[in-house]
Tab-separated table of C-alpha atoms and ligand atoms in Angstrom:
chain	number	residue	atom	x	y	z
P	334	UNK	CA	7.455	-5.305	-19.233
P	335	UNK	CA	4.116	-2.391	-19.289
P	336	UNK	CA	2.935	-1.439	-21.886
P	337	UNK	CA	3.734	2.253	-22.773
P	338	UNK	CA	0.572	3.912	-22.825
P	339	UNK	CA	-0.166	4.125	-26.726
P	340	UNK	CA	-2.361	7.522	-26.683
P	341	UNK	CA	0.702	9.931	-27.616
P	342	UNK	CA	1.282	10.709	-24.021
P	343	UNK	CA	4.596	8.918	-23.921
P	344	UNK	CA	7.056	9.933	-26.358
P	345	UNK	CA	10.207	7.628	-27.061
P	346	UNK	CA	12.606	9.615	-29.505
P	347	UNK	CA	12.928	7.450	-32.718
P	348	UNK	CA	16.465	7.494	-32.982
P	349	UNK	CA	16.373	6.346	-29.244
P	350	UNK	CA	13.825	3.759	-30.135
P	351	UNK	CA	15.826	1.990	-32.991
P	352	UNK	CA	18.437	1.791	-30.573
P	353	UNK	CA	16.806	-0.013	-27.937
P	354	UNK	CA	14.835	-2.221	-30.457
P	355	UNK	CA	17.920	-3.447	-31.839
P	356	UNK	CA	19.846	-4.002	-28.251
P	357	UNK	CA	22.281	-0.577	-28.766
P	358	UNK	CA	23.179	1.006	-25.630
P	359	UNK	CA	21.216	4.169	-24.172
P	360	UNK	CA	21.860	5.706	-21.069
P	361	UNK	CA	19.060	7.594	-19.812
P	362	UNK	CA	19.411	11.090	-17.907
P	363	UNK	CA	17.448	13.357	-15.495
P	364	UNK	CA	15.961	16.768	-15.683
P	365	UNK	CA	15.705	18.004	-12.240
P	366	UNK	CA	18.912	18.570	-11.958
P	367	UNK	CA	18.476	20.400	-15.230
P	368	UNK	CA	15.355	22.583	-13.390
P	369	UNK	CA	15.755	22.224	-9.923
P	370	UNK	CA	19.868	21.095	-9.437
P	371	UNK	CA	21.637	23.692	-11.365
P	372	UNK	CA	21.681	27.955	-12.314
P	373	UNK	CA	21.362	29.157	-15.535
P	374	UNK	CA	23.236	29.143	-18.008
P	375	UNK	CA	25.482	26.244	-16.231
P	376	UNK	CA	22.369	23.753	-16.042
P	377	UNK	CA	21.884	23.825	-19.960
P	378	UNK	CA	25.659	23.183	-20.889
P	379	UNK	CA	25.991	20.558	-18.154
P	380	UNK	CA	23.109	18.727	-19.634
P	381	UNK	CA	24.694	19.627	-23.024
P	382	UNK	CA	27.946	18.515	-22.022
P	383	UNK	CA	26.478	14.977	-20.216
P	384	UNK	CA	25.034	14.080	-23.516
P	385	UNK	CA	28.466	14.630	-25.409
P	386	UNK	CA	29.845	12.406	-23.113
P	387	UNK	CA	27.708	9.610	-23.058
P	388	UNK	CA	27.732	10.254	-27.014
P	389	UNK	CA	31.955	9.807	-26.668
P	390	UNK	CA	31.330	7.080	-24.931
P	391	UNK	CA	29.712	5.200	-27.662
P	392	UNK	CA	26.227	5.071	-26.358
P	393	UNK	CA	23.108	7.272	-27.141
P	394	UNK	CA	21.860	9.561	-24.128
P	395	UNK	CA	17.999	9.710	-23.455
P	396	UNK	CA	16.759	13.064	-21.433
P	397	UNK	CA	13.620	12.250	-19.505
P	398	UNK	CA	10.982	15.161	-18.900
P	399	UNK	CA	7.994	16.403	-19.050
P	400	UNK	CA	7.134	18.847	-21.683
P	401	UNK	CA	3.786	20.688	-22.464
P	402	UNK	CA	1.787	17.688	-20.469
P	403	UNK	CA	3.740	14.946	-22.730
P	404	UNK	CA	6.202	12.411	-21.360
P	405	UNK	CA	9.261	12.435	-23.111
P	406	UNK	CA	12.154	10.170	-23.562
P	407	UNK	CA	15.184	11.742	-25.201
P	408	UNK	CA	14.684	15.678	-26.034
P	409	UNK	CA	16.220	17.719	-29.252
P	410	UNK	CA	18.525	20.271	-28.483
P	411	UNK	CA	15.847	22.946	-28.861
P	412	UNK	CA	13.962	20.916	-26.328
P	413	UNK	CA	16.922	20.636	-23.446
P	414	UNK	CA	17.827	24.344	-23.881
P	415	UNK	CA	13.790	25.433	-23.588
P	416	UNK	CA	13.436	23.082	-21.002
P	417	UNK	CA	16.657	24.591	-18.935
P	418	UNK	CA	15.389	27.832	-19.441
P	419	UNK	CA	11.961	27.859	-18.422
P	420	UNK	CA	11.493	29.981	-14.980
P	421	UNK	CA	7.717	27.557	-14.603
P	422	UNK	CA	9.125	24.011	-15.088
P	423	UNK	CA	7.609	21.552	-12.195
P	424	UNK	CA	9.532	19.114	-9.942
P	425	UNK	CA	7.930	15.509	-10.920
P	426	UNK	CA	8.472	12.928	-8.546
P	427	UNK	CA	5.968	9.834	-9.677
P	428	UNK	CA	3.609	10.979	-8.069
P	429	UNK	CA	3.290	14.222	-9.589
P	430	UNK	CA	3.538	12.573	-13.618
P	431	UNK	CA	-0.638	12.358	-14.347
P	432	UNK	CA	-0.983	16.100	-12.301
P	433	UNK	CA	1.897	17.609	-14.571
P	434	UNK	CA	-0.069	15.780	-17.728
P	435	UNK	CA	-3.733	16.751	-17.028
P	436	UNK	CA	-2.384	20.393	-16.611
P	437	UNK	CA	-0.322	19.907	-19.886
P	438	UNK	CA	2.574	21.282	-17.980
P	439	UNK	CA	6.249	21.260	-17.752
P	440	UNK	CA	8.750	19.525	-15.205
P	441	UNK	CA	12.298	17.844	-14.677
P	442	UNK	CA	11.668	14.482	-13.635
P	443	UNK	CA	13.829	13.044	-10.592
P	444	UNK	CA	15.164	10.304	-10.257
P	445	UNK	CA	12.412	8.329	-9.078
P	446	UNK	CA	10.157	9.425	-12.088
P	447	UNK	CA	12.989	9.439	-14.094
P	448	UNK	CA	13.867	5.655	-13.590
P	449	UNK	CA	10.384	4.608	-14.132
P	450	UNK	CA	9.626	6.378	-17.036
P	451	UNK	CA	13.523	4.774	-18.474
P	452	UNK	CA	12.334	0.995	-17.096
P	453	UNK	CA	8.766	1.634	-19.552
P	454	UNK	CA	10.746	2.485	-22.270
P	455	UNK	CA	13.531	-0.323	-21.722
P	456	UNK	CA	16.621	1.329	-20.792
P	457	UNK	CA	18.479	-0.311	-18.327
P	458	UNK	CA	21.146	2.328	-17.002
P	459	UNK	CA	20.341	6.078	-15.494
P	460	UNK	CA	23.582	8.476	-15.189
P	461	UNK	CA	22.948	11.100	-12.028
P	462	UNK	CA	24.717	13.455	-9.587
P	463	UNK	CA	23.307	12.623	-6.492
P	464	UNK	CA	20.347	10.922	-5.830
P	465	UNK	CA	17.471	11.670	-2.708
P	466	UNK	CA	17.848	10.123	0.435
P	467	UNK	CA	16.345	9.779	4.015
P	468	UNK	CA	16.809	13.890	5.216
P	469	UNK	CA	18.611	14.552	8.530
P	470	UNK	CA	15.783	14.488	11.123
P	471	UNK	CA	13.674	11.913	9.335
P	472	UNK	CA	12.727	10.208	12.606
P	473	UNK	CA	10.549	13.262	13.349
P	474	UNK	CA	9.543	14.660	9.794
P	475	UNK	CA	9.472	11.665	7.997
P	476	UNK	CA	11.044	13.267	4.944
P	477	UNK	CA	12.812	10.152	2.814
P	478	UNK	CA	13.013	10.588	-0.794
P	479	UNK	CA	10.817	8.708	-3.491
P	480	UNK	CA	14.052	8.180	-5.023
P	481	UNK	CA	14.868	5.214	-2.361
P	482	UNK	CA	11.702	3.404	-2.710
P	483	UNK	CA	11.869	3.959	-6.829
P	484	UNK	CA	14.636	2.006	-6.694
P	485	UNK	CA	13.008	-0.777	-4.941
P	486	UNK	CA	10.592	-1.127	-7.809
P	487	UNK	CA	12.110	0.383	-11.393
P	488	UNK	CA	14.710	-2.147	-12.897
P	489	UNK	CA	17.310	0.373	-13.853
P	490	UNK	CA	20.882	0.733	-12.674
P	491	UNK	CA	21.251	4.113	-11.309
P	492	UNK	CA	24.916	5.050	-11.560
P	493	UNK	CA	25.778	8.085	-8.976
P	494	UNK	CA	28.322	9.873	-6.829
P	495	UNK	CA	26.847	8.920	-4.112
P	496	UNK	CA	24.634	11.214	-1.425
P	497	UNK	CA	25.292	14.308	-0.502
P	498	UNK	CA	25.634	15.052	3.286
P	499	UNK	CA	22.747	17.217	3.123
P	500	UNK	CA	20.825	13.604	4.172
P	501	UNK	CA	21.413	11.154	6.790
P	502	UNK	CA	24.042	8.862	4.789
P	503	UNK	CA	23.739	5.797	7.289
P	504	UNK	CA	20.118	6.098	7.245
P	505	UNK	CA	19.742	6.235	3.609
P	506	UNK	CA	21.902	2.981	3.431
P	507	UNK	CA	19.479	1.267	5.497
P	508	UNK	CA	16.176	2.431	3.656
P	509	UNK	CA	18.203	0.879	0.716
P	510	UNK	CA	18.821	-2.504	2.490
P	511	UNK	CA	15.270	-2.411	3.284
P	512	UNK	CA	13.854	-1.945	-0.051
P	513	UNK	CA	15.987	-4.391	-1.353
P	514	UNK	CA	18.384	-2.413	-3.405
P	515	UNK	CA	22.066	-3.588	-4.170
P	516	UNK	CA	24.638	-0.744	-3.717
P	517	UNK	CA	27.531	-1.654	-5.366
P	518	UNK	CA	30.945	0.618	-5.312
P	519	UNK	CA	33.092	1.365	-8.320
P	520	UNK	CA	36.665	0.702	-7.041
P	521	UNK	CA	35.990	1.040	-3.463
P	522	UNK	CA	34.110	-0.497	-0.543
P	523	UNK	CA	33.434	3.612	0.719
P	524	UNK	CA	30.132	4.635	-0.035
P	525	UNK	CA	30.907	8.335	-1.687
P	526	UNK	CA	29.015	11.640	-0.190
P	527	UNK	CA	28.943	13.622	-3.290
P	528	UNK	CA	31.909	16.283	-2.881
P	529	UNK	CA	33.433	14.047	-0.962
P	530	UNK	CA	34.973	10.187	-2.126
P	531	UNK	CA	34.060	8.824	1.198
P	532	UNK	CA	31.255	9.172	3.789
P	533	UNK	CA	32.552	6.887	6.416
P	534	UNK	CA	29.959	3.815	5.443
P	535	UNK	CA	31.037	0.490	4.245
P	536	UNK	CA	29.706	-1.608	1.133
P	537	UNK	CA	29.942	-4.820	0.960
P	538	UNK	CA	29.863	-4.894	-2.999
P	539	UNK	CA	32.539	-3.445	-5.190
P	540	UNK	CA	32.967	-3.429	-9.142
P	541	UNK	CA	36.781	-2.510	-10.702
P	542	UNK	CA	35.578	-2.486	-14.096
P	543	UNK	CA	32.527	-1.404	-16.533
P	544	UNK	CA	32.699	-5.295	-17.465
P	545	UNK	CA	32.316	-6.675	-14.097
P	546	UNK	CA	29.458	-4.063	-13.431
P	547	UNK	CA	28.142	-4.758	-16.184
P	548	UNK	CA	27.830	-9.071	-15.565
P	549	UNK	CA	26.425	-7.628	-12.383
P	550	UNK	CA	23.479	-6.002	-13.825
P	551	UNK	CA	22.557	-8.744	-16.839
P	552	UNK	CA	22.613	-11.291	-13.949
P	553	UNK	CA	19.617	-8.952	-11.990
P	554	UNK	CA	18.177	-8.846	-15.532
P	555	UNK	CA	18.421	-12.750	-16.563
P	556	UNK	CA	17.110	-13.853	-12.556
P	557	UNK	CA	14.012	-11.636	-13.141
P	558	UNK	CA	15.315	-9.506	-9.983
P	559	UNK	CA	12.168	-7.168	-9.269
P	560	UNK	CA	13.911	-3.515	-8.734
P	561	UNK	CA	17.285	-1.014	-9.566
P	562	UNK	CA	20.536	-1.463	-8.164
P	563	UNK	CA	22.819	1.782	-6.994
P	564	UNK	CA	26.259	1.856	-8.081
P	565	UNK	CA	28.547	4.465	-6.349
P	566	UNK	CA	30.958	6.131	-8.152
P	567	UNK	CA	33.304	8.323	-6.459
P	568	UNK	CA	34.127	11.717	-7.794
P	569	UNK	CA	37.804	12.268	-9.457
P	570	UNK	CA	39.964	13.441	-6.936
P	571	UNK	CA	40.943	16.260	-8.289
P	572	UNK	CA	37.301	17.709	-7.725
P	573	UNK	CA	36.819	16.615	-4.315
P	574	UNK	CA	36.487	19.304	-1.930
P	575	UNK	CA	37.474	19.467	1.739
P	576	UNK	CA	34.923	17.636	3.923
P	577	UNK	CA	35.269	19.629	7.104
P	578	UNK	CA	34.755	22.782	4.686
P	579	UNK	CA	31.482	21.260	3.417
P	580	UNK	CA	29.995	19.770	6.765
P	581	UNK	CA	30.264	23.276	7.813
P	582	UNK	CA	28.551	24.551	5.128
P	583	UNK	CA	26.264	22.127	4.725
P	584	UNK	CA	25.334	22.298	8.229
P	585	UNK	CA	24.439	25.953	7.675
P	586	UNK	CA	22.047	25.169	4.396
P	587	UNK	CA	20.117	22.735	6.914
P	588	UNK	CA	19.772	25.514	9.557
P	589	UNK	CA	18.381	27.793	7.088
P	590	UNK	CA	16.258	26.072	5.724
P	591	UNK	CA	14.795	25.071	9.104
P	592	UNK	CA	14.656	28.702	10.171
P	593	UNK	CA	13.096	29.568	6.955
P	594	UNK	CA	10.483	26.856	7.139
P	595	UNK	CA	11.286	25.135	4.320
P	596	UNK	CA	10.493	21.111	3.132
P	597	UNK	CA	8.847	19.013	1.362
P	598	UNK	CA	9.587	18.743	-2.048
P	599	UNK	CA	10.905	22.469	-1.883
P	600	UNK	CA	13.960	20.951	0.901
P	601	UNK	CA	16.431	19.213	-1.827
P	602	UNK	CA	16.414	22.605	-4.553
P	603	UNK	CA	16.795	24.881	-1.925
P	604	UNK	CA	20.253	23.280	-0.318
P	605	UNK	CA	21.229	22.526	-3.500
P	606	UNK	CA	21.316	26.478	-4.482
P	607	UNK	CA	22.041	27.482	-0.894
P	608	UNK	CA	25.431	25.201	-1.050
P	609	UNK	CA	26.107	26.972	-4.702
P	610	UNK	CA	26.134	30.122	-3.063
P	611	UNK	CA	27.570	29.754	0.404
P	612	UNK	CA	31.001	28.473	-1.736
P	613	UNK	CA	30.869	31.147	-3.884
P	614	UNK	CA	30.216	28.538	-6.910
P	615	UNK	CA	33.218	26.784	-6.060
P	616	UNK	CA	30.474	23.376	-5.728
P	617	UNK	CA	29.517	23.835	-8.824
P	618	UNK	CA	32.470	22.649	-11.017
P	619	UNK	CA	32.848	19.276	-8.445
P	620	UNK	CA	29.084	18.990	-9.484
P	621	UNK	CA	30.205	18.947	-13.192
P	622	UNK	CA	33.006	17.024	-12.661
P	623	UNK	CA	31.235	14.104	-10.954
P	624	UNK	CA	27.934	13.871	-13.309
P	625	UNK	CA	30.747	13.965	-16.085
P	626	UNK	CA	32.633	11.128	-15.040
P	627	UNK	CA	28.823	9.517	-13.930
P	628	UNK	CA	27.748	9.849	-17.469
P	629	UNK	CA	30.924	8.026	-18.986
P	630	UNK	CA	30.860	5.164	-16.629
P	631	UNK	CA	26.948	4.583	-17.965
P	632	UNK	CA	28.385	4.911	-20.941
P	633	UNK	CA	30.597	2.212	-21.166
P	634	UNK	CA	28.765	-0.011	-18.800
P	635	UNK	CA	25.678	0.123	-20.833
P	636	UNK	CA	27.300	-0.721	-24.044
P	637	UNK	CA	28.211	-4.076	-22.131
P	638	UNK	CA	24.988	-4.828	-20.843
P	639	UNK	CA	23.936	-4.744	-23.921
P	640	UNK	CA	26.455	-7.209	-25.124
P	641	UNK	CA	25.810	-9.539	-22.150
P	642	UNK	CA	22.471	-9.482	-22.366
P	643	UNK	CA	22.415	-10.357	-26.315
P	644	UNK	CA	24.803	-13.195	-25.824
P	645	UNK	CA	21.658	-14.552	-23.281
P	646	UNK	CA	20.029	-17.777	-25.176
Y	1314	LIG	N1	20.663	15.470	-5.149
Y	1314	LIG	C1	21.636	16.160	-5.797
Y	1314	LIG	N2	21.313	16.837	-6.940
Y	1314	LIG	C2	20.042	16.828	-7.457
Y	1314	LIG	C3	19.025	16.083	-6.762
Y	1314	LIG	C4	19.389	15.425	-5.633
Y	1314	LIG	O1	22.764	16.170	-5.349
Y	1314	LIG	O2	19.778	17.479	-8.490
Y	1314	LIG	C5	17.633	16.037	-7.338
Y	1314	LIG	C6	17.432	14.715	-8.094
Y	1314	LIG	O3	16.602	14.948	-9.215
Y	1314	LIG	C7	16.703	13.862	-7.078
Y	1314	LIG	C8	15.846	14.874	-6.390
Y	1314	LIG	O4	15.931	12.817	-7.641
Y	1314	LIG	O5	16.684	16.018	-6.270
Y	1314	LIG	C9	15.379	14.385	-5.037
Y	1314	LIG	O6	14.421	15.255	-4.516
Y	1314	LIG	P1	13.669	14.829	-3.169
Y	1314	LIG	O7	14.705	14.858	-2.099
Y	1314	LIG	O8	12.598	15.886	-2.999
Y	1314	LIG	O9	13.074	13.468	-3.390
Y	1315	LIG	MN1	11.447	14.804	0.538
């Protein structure tokens, strides 16, 4: 495992440190969704909320970010609700971690920067909504999240909903075969799209229970597997919302942002809000819903990694 960098530039919360030096489980969480994913005030009590849960759950929740140019790894209340309202908080991707230090600058981390900051600081499962994918039109603007080749290299567990159909689902799937990456599905062989429990694409691997997820990912960890591993959890039912209603809506976010001019790293926050408004905020409480029930799966999964892993000779 790295080394953390030991000049005060990484920043493991001590409670969350304990914890992980004496095998407890800790399930680490984003914060672009907290910057980039969400409006005020609903980003900070999600991220409030998602905490709570994991908390239920029986495991400790880590918040990744950036704050004031230092890397941090769980954040204080006072930090999560200054972080979710800052107006100047940075997107950090990787790439963008030593730019966002130098400057001594703030930023939600995504998922890829997110699951490499959690694998330095040796947590082995990451809660999400949805994570990046391969963008409709990649074959002519090459737009494919860091978040697909992250998980080729971090060794966390990313536990999702799935991707929403603002990418190219079957595409996405195969950038993940390519890299490497297991996608496993909790309780179903249908990948999830986000609002929806089922995007049309097939897994081959399916979990029914935190347990058998769990002997899934302490096998990756005891056979030195380089990389993450997906799992797919499908929203509650209750929240899902009608697909033909969201391909229609979603398929207008796309077009605007193509008549607006809009990508790169702008491209994911600006459907995000643009599918908030065109339904009214009605997306927004399947969004809760689904990180919700994200968070407590981690939960409960990580708590038996941990166990697996400390029955390992
Ligand atoms: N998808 C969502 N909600 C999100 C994101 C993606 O449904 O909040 C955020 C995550 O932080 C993800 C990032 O890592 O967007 C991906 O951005 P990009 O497509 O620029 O790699
Ligand atoms: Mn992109």
């Amino acid at each position: 495992m790295p080394q953390p960098p030991a000049d005060g530039l990484f920043q493991v919360d001590p409670e969350i440190a304990a914890a992980l030096a004496t095998g407890r489980p800790v399930v680490a969480l984003e914060s672009t969704i907290i910057t980039h994913g969400m409006p005020w005030p609903e980003n900070l009590q999600t991220a409030q909320l998602v905490e709570q849960v994991v908390r239920n759950a029986g495991a400790l929740p880590a918040t990744i970010a950036v704050l004031d140019g230092v890397l941090r790894v769980g954040l204080t209340a006072a930090q999560l609700s200054d972080l979710a309202s800052r107006k100047d908080a940075a997107k950090a991707s990787r790439r963008d971690l030593a730019a966002v230090v130098a400057r001594k600058a703030t930023a939600g981390t995504t998922v890829a920067a997110t699951m490499f900051l959690a694998a330095r600081a040796g947590i082995k499962v990451f809660a999400t909504g949805g994570i990046g994918g391969v963008h409709r039109g990649a074959e002519g603007n090459f737009d494919i999240s860091a978040d697909l080749i992250e998980l080729g290299q971090s060794r966390v567990a990313v536990i999702c909903a799935g991707a929403k159909s603002i990418l190219d689902i079957p595409k996405t799937l195969e950038v993940l075969e390519t890299q490497g990456v297991a996608v496993i599905g909790y309780g179903t062989h249908a990948f999830p799209a986000f609002y929806s429990s089922d995007s049309g694409e097939t897994l081959e691997h399916r979990c029914d229970t935190p347990g058998e997820l769990a002997a899934l990912i302490a096998a990756h960890h005891r056979l030195d597997l380089p990389g993450g591993m997906l799992i797919a959890n499908p929203l509650p039912a209750a929240h899902a919302l009608p697909r033909s209603e969201m391909d229609a809506i979603i398929a207008r976010a796309v077009a605007d942002a193509a008549s607006l001019g809009i990508g790169g790293k702008a491209l994911t926050p600006y459907l995000l809000g643009r599918i908030v408004e065109l339904t009214g905020g009605r997306s927004l409480a399947a969004n809760i819903a689904l990180i919700r029930n994200n968070a407590d799966l981690a939960a409960r999964v990580a708590a038996r990694v941990a166990v697996e892993l400390a029955n390992t000779p």
